Coordinates of C-alpha atoms in Angstrom, one line a residue:
M271 CA 55.8 54.0 26.9
T272 CA 58.1 51.8 24.8
V273 CA 59.1 53.5 21.6
P274 CA 61.7 52.2 19.0
D275 CA 65.0 54.0 18.7
D276 CA 64.2 55.6 15.3
V277 CA 61.3 57.6 16.8
R278 CA 62.6 58.1 20.3
G279 CA 63.9 61.5 19.7
R280 CA 61.4 64.3 19.0
P281 CA 61.2 65.1 15.3
A282 CA 62.7 68.4 14.1
P283 CA 60.2 71.2 13.6
H284 CA 58.3 70.5 10.4
P285 CA 55.7 72.8 8.8
Q286 CA 53.2 69.9 8.6
D287 CA 53.6 68.9 12.3
P288 CA 52.8 71.8 14.6
A289 CA 51.1 71.1 17.9
P290 CA 47.3 71.0 17.1
T291 CA 45.0 73.4 18.7
F292 CA 41.2 73.3 19.1
P293 CA 39.9 76.9 19.2
A294 CA 37.0 77.5 21.5
D295 CA 35.5 80.0 19.0
P296 CA 36.4 78.8 15.6
A297 CA 36.6 81.2 12.6
P298 CA 33.5 81.3 10.4
E299 CA 35.0 79.1 7.7
T300 CA 35.7 76.4 10.3
R301 CA 31.9 76.0 10.8
D302 CA 31.6 74.6 7.3
A303 CA 33.3 71.4 8.5
A304 CA 30.4 70.7 10.8
P305 CA 28.4 67.5 10.0
A306 CA 24.9 67.7 9.1
G307 CA 23.8 65.6 12.0
T308 CA 20.9 64.0 10.1
T309 CA 19.7 60.4 10.5
R310 CA 20.9 59.7 7.0
E311 CA 24.5 60.8 7.8
L312 CA 24.5 58.9 11.0
L313 CA 23.4 55.7 9.2
A314 CA 25.7 56.4 6.3
L315 CA 28.7 56.3 8.7
A316 CA 27.2 53.6 10.8
W317 CA 26.2 50.9 8.4
P318 CA 29.7 49.9 7.4
L319 CA 30.5 49.8 11.1
M320 CA 27.6 47.5 11.6
L321 CA 29.0 45.2 9.0
S322 CA 32.4 45.5 10.6
N323 CA 30.9 44.5 13.9
L324 CA 29.0 41.7 12.3
A325 CA 32.4 40.4 11.0
Y326 CA 33.9 40.5 14.4
T327 CA 30.9 38.7 15.8
A328 CA 31.2 36.1 12.9
V329 CA 34.7 35.3 14.1
G330 CA 33.5 34.5 17.5
F331 CA 30.4 32.7 16.0
T332 CA 32.7 30.6 13.8
D333 CA 35.0 29.6 16.7
T334 CA 32.0 28.8 18.9
L335 CA 30.4 26.8 16.0
Y336 CA 33.6 24.9 15.4
M337 CA 34.2 24.2 19.1
G338 CA 30.6 23.1 19.4
R339 CA 31.4 20.3 17.2
L340 CA 34.2 19.2 19.4
G341 CA 32.2 19.3 22.7
V342 CA 30.7 21.4 25.5
L343 CA 34.1 21.7 27.3
E344 CA 35.8 23.3 24.3
V345 CA 32.8 25.8 23.8
G346 CA 33.1 27.0 27.4
A347 CA 36.9 27.0 27.6
V348 CA 37.4 28.9 24.3
G349 CA 34.8 31.4 25.3
L350 CA 36.4 32.0 28.8
A351 CA 39.9 32.3 27.2
G352 CA 38.6 34.7 24.6
V353 CA 37.3 37.0 27.4
V354 CA 40.6 36.8 29.2
L355 CA 42.6 37.6 26.0
F356 CA 40.4 40.5 25.3
S357 CA 40.9 41.8 28.8
V358 CA 44.7 41.7 28.6
S359 CA 44.8 44.2 25.7
L360 CA 41.6 46.0 26.4
F361 CA 43.0 49.0 28.3
F362 CA 45.3 49.8 25.5
R363 CA 42.6 49.2 22.8
G364 CA 40.1 51.4 24.6
A365 CA 42.7 54.2 24.9
L366 CA 43.8 53.9 21.3
N367 CA 40.2 54.0 20.1
T368 CA 40.0 57.7 21.3
A369 CA 42.2 58.5 18.3
A370 CA 38.9 58.9 16.5
T371 CA 37.8 61.6 18.9
F372 CA 41.0 63.6 18.6
V373 CA 41.2 63.2 14.8
A374 CA 37.5 64.1 14.3
R375 CA 37.8 67.2 16.5
A376 CA 40.8 68.3 14.3
V377 CA 38.7 67.7 11.2
G378 CA 35.8 69.7 12.4
A379 CA 38.2 72.5 13.3
Q380 CA 39.8 72.3 9.9
D381 CA 43.1 71.7 11.6
R382 CA 44.9 69.6 9.0
P383 CA 48.3 69.7 10.9
G384 CA 46.4 68.5 14.0
V385 CA 44.9 65.6 12.1
I386 CA 48.4 64.4 11.0
R387 CA 49.9 65.1 14.4
W388 CA 47.3 63.2 16.5
A389 CA 47.3 60.3 14.0
G390 CA 51.0 59.9 14.5
I391 CA 50.8 60.2 18.3
F392 CA 48.3 57.3 18.5
L393 CA 50.3 55.2 16.0
T394 CA 53.3 55.6 18.4
L395 CA 51.2 54.7 21.4
S396 CA 50.1 51.5 19.6
L397 CA 53.7 50.2 20.0
T398 CA 52.9 49.2 23.6
G399 CA 51.7 46.0 22.1
L400 CA 55.4 44.8 21.7
P401 CA 56.2 44.6 25.5
L402 CA 52.6 43.5 26.3
A403 CA 53.1 40.5 24.1
L404 CA 56.2 39.5 26.0
V405 CA 54.5 39.4 29.4
G406 CA 51.2 38.2 27.9
P407 CA 51.7 34.4 28.4
W408 CA 52.2 35.0 32.1
L409 CA 49.3 37.2 32.3
V410 CA 46.7 34.9 30.7
E411 CA 47.9 32.0 32.8
H412 CA 47.5 33.8 36.1
L413 CA 44.2 35.4 35.0
L414 CA 42.7 32.0 34.0
N415 CA 43.9 30.5 37.2
L416 CA 42.2 33.2 39.1
M417 CA 38.9 32.2 37.6
H418 CA 38.9 29.0 39.6
A419 CA 37.1 27.2 36.8
E420 CA 37.1 23.4 36.6
P421 CA 40.7 22.1 35.8
D422 CA 39.7 20.8 32.3
I423 CA 38.3 24.3 31.4
T424 CA 41.4 25.9 32.5
R425 CA 43.7 23.4 30.7
V426 CA 41.9 23.8 27.4
G427 CA 41.6 27.5 27.8
L428 CA 45.3 27.9 28.3
T429 CA 46.1 26.0 25.1
Y430 CA 44.0 28.5 23.2
A431 CA 45.2 31.7 25.1
R432 CA 48.9 31.0 25.0
I433 CA 48.8 31.0 21.2
R434 CA 46.6 33.9 20.5
I435 CA 48.4 36.2 22.9
F436 CA 51.1 36.9 20.4
E437 CA 48.7 38.7 18.1
I438 CA 48.5 41.7 20.5
P439 CA 51.1 43.9 18.7
F440 CA 49.1 43.7 15.4
V441 CA 45.8 44.1 17.3
L442 CA 46.9 47.4 18.8
L443 CA 48.4 48.8 15.6
G444 CA 45.2 47.9 13.8
A445 CA 43.1 49.5 16.6
A446 CA 44.9 52.8 16.2
S447 CA 44.8 52.7 12.4
L448 CA 41.1 51.9 12.3
A449 CA 40.3 54.6 14.9
I450 CA 42.2 57.2 12.8
M451 CA 40.1 56.1 9.7
L452 CA 36.9 56.5 11.7
G453 CA 37.9 60.0 12.8
L454 CA 38.5 60.8 9.1
G455 CA 35.0 59.6 8.3
N456 CA 36.2 56.4 6.6
T457 CA 34.3 53.4 7.7
R458 CA 34.2 51.4 4.5
T459 CA 37.8 50.4 4.6
P460 CA 37.5 49.0 8.1
M461 CA 34.5 47.1 7.0
L462 CA 36.4 45.4 4.1
L463 CA 39.2 44.6 6.4
S464 CA 36.8 43.1 9.0
W465 CA 35.4 40.7 6.4
L466 CA 38.8 39.8 5.3
L467 CA 39.4 38.7 8.9
V468 CA 36.3 36.6 8.8
I469 CA 37.2 34.8 5.6
V470 CA 40.8 34.1 6.6
N471 CA 39.9 32.9 10.0
A472 CA 37.0 30.7 8.8
V473 CA 39.1 29.0 6.2
L474 CA 42.2 28.5 8.2
A475 CA 40.2 27.3 11.3
A476 CA 38.3 24.7 9.1
V477 CA 41.6 23.3 7.9
F478 CA 43.5 23.5 11.1
V479 CA 40.6 22.0 13.3
F480 CA 39.0 19.5 11.0
V481 CA 41.6 18.6 8.4
L482 CA 44.8 18.7 10.4
H483 CA 42.9 17.8 13.7
W484 CA 44.7 20.4 15.7
G485 CA 41.6 21.0 17.8
V486 CA 41.5 24.1 20.0
A487 CA 45.1 25.0 19.1
G488 CA 44.1 25.0 15.4
A489 CA 41.3 27.6 16.2
A490 CA 43.8 29.7 18.0
W491 CA 46.4 29.6 15.2
A492 CA 43.7 30.6 12.6
S493 CA 42.7 33.6 14.7
L494 CA 46.3 34.7 15.3
I495 CA 47.1 34.7 11.6
A496 CA 43.9 36.4 10.6
V497 CA 44.0 39.2 13.2
S498 CA 47.7 39.9 12.4
V499 CA 47.0 40.2 8.7
Q500 CA 44.1 42.6 9.4
G501 CA 46.2 44.9 11.7
L502 CA 49.1 45.2 9.4
L503 CA 46.9 45.9 6.4
A504 CA 44.9 48.6 8.4
Y505 CA 48.1 50.5 9.0
L506 CA 49.3 50.2 5.4
L507 CA 45.9 51.4 4.1
L508 CA 46.1 54.7 6.0
G509 CA 48.0 55.6 2.8
L510 CA 44.6 56.0 1.2
H511 CA 44.4 59.4 2.9
R512 CA 47.9 60.5 2.0
N513 CA 46.9 62.8 -0.8
E514 CA 44.5 64.7 1.5
Y515 CA 46.5 64.9 4.7
G516 CA 50.0 63.8 3.8
P517 CA 51.9 60.8 5.2
F518 CA 51.0 59.5 8.8
R519 CA 54.3 59.1 10.7
F520 CA 55.1 57.7 14.0
V521 CA 55.9 60.8 16.2
R522 CA 56.8 61.3 19.8
P523 CA 54.1 63.2 21.8
D524 CA 55.2 66.2 23.8
T525 CA 54.2 66.8 27.5
K526 CA 51.0 68.8 26.6
E527 CA 49.8 66.1 24.3
L528 CA 50.6 63.3 26.9
R529 CA 48.4 65.3 29.4
S530 CA 45.5 65.2 26.9
V531 CA 46.0 61.4 26.4
A532 CA 46.1 61.0 30.2
R533 CA 42.9 63.1 30.7
I534 CA 40.8 61.6 27.8
S535 CA 42.4 58.3 26.6
V536 CA 43.4 56.7 29.8
P537 CA 40.0 56.9 31.5
A538 CA 38.5 55.5 28.2
G539 CA 40.8 52.6 28.3
A540 CA 40.2 52.1 32.0
T541 CA 36.5 52.2 31.5
D542 CA 36.6 49.4 28.9
L543 CA 39.0 47.4 31.1
G544 CA 37.0 47.9 34.2
E545 CA 33.8 46.7 32.5
V546 CA 35.3 43.7 30.6
S547 CA 37.3 42.6 33.6
A548 CA 34.2 42.7 35.7
F549 CA 32.4 40.6 33.1
T550 CA 35.4 38.2 33.2
V551 CA 34.9 37.8 36.9
F552 CA 31.2 37.5 36.2
L553 CA 31.9 34.6 33.7
G554 CA 34.2 33.0 36.3
I555 CA 31.3 33.0 38.8
I556 CA 29.2 31.3 36.2
A557 CA 32.1 28.8 35.3
R558 CA 32.0 27.6 38.9
L559 CA 28.4 26.4 38.3
G560 CA 29.7 23.9 35.7
P561 CA 30.6 23.5 32.1
T562 CA 26.9 23.3 31.0
E563 CA 26.1 26.7 32.6
L564 CA 29.1 28.3 31.1
A565 CA 28.4 26.9 27.6
A566 CA 24.8 28.1 27.8
S567 CA 26.0 31.6 28.8
Q568 CA 28.7 31.6 26.0
I569 CA 26.2 30.6 23.3
A570 CA 23.5 33.1 24.5
N571 CA 26.2 35.9 24.6
Q572 CA 27.1 35.1 21.0
F573 CA 23.5 35.9 20.0
A574 CA 23.5 39.0 22.2
S575 CA 26.6 40.1 20.3
F576 CA 24.5 40.3 17.2
G577 CA 22.3 42.7 19.1
F578 CA 25.2 44.9 19.9
L579 CA 26.1 45.4 16.2
P580 CA 23.8 48.4 15.6
A581 CA 24.5 49.8 19.1
F582 CA 28.2 49.8 18.9
A583 CA 28.2 51.0 15.2
L584 CA 25.9 53.9 16.1
S585 CA 28.0 54.6 19.2
A586 CA 31.2 55.0 17.2
S587 CA 29.5 57.0 14.4
T588 CA 27.7 59.3 17.0
S589 CA 31.0 59.8 18.9
S590 CA 32.9 60.8 15.7
L591 CA 30.2 63.1 14.4
L592 CA 29.6 64.7 17.8
S593 CA 33.3 65.3 18.2
R594 CA 33.5 66.9 14.7
A595 CA 30.5 69.1 15.5
L596 CA 32.2 70.4 18.7
G597 CA 35.4 71.0 16.8
A598 CA 33.3 73.2 14.4
G599 CA 31.9 75.1 17.4
R600 CA 28.4 73.6 17.3
P601 CA 27.4 72.0 20.6
D602 CA 23.7 72.4 19.8
L603 CA 24.3 70.1 16.8
A604 CA 26.3 67.7 18.9
A605 CA 23.4 67.3 21.3
R606 CA 21.0 66.5 18.5
I607 CA 23.5 64.0 17.1
G608 CA 23.7 62.2 20.5
W609 CA 20.0 61.9 21.0
R610 CA 19.3 60.9 17.4
G611 CA 21.9 58.1 17.7
A612 CA 20.5 56.8 21.0
G613 CA 17.0 56.7 19.6
L614 CA 18.0 54.8 16.5
S615 CA 20.0 52.3 18.6
A616 CA 16.9 51.6 21.0
A617 CA 14.7 51.1 18.1
L618 CA 16.9 48.5 16.5
M619 CA 17.6 46.7 19.7
A620 CA 13.9 46.3 20.3
V621 CA 13.7 44.1 17.1
L622 CA 16.3 41.7 18.5
T623 CA 14.6 41.6 21.9
A624 CA 11.5 40.3 20.1
A625 CA 13.6 37.6 18.4
F626 CA 15.1 36.5 21.8
L627 CA 11.6 36.1 23.2
A628 CA 10.0 34.4 20.2
F629 CA 12.8 31.8 19.2
P630 CA 15.0 31.0 22.2
H631 CA 15.3 27.2 21.8
A632 CA 15.8 27.4 18.1
L633 CA 18.6 29.9 18.5
I634 CA 20.4 27.9 21.1
R635 CA 20.0 24.7 19.1
L636 CA 22.1 26.2 16.3
F637 CA 25.1 25.8 18.4
N638 CA 24.4 22.8 20.7
S639 CA 21.5 20.4 21.2
D640 CA 22.4 19.2 24.7
P641 CA 19.1 19.4 26.7
G642 CA 20.8 21.1 29.6
V643 CA 22.4 23.7 27.4
L644 CA 19.0 24.3 25.6
T645 CA 17.2 24.9 28.9
L646 CA 19.7 27.1 30.5
G647 CA 20.5 29.0 27.3
S648 CA 16.9 29.9 26.8
R649 CA 16.6 31.2 30.3
V650 CA 19.7 33.4 29.8
L651 CA 18.2 34.8 26.5
A652 CA 15.0 35.6 28.4
V653 CA 17.0 37.7 30.9
M654 CA 19.0 39.4 28.1
S655 CA 15.8 40.4 26.4
G656 CA 15.0 42.5 29.4
Y657 CA 18.0 44.7 29.0
M658 CA 18.8 44.8 25.3
L659 CA 16.9 48.0 24.6
L660 CA 18.5 49.7 27.7
D661 CA 22.0 48.5 26.7
G662 CA 21.5 50.0 23.2
L663 CA 20.7 53.3 24.8
G664 CA 23.6 53.2 27.2
I665 CA 26.1 52.2 24.6
V666 CA 25.4 55.1 22.3
L667 CA 25.1 57.8 24.9
G668 CA 28.3 56.5 26.5
G669 CA 30.0 56.8 23.0
A670 CA 28.5 60.4 22.8
L671 CA 30.0 61.3 26.2
S672 CA 33.4 59.9 25.1
G673 CA 33.3 61.9 21.8
A674 CA 32.8 65.0 24.0
G675 CA 35.8 64.1 26.1
D676 CA 33.7 63.2 29.2
T677 CA 35.5 60.0 29.8
R678 CA 36.2 60.3 33.5
F679 CA 32.5 60.4 34.2
R680 CA 32.0 57.2 32.3
L681 CA 34.8 55.6 34.3
L682 CA 33.2 56.4 37.6
V683 CA 29.9 55.0 36.5
T684 CA 31.4 51.8 35.1
L685 CA 33.6 51.0 38.0
S686 CA 30.9 51.6 40.6
G687 CA 28.2 49.8 38.7
A688 CA 30.1 46.8 37.5
W689 CA 32.2 46.1 40.6
L690 CA 29.7 47.3 43.3
L691 CA 26.5 45.9 41.7
M692 CA 27.0 43.3 38.9
V693 CA 29.9 41.2 40.3
P694 CA 28.6 41.2 44.0
G695 CA 25.1 40.6 42.7
A696 CA 26.1 37.6 40.6
A697 CA 28.1 36.1 43.4
L698 CA 25.1 36.5 45.7
L699 CA 22.4 35.3 43.3
A700 CA 24.1 32.5 41.3
P701 CA 24.3 30.0 44.2
R702 CA 20.6 30.5 44.9
Y703 CA 19.1 31.0 41.4
G704 CA 21.7 29.5 39.1
V705 CA 22.8 31.1 35.9
S706 CA 19.6 33.1 35.5
G707 CA 20.2 34.8 38.8
A708 CA 23.7 35.8 37.7
W709 CA 22.4 37.4 34.5
F710 CA 19.8 39.2 36.4
A711 CA 22.6 41.0 38.2
A712 CA 23.9 42.1 34.8
L713 CA 20.5 43.4 34.0
L714 CA 20.5 45.6 37.1
Y715 CA 23.9 47.0 36.1
I716 CA 23.0 47.8 32.6
A717 CA 19.8 49.6 33.7
L718 CA 21.9 51.7 36.1
V719 CA 24.3 52.6 33.3
A720 CA 21.5 53.6 30.8
A721 CA 19.7 55.8 33.3
T722 CA 22.9 57.5 34.5
Y723 CA 24.3 58.3 31.0
S724 CA 20.9 59.6 29.9
W725 CA 20.9 62.0 32.8
R726 CA 24.5 63.1 32.1
F727 CA 23.9 63.8 28.5
W728 CA 20.6 65.6 29.2
S729 CA 22.4 67.9 31.7
G730 CA 24.7 69.2 29.1
R731 CA 27.8 69.2 31.3
W732 CA 29.7 67.4 28.6
R733 CA 29.6 70.6 26.4
R734 CA 32.2 72.2 28.7
K735 CA 34.8 69.3 28.2
T736 CA 38.0 70.1 26.2
L737 CA 40.6 67.8 24.7

């Protein structure tokens, strides 16, 4: 872990910074911090996150829309490069997102010093973005070359990725700061920051791509500036909670705290990395079919991203409330929160499934009217409609397990399903059945994840996990 010199030494004992504890049997007054666990409370925490996720999807939507005006090659290349960029920082982002679990557990236990301490620990861990940005250009080049996509796709993708890789330090600082806010129950500030990102990115990209004619590089510069502004503001706006908790400082974690991070956060980051890297290889398999197949998949996946808005929002809110309930000594309430969140997610995803089945050609045509893209994109949407509901269920229950600290189980399921089922399945089916066959392998993987997470949560084994 790379830490700047001014925080490398452990801070002197401070009355506000003791090592946090999570009592197994909290005092009676601690139970007052338990959430209500109602549908209203879940939705109140989730709706700003839905709008935040909509904002992030809108960034990808904007880039895809702008690139669609340049050509099919640019759509596929930017989509592929975006997945590679996401993969490079994903392990660290996934690990830092568990700050919400630790902070929410401390809030539920009414452990104010623990809130401050864990927030500072995860802010310090976010500094891994500095060395990562230095090796990032080498990483993205090798990852794109490993995809074995057509030379033109690789060339355009590298132009985009080599610029955006330098946003990583701000991405990780923002990820830690936003996760801390979620743990504190603040989802409205992240929502506003997300829409600031959308506006800045859309305006700058329009100027850079269409006025200055920078092409793909213009889209990359716009995203870099917008994401960096968001990350810096997220850190500064933690000051909104200063009156309640005091200042959030960068602190050096001790050995016990690092063990907790290794036990909970590292598997969470590895889970996200394992799944997205498998999806990157999955897209690479599709890229070998040709630019039309890749563009069709990228466009269909943008619409699927809208379907994930409620699922990921409910996953994050369920995870935070469940962790707070466990901190307050209420595992029964935590279980109700998990199932309620999963049910809401499945119901909302069913609506989007109907839209995919009813209007496939109209949706794809919003991005590109190429006949080949229209035909293949509609087929991909048809396959996606088969797993949207299952994916909504799996996403929320996966978040519930993470909120309980059961991250190693999630890692095992993800690695085995993604790498032993989805990737080999796509490699086997794509040459025979084209892009539809590849996406059918993804359907099988998602069905496995949903069924396994449902069984695990029903078993109640997550109740015995500690942070």
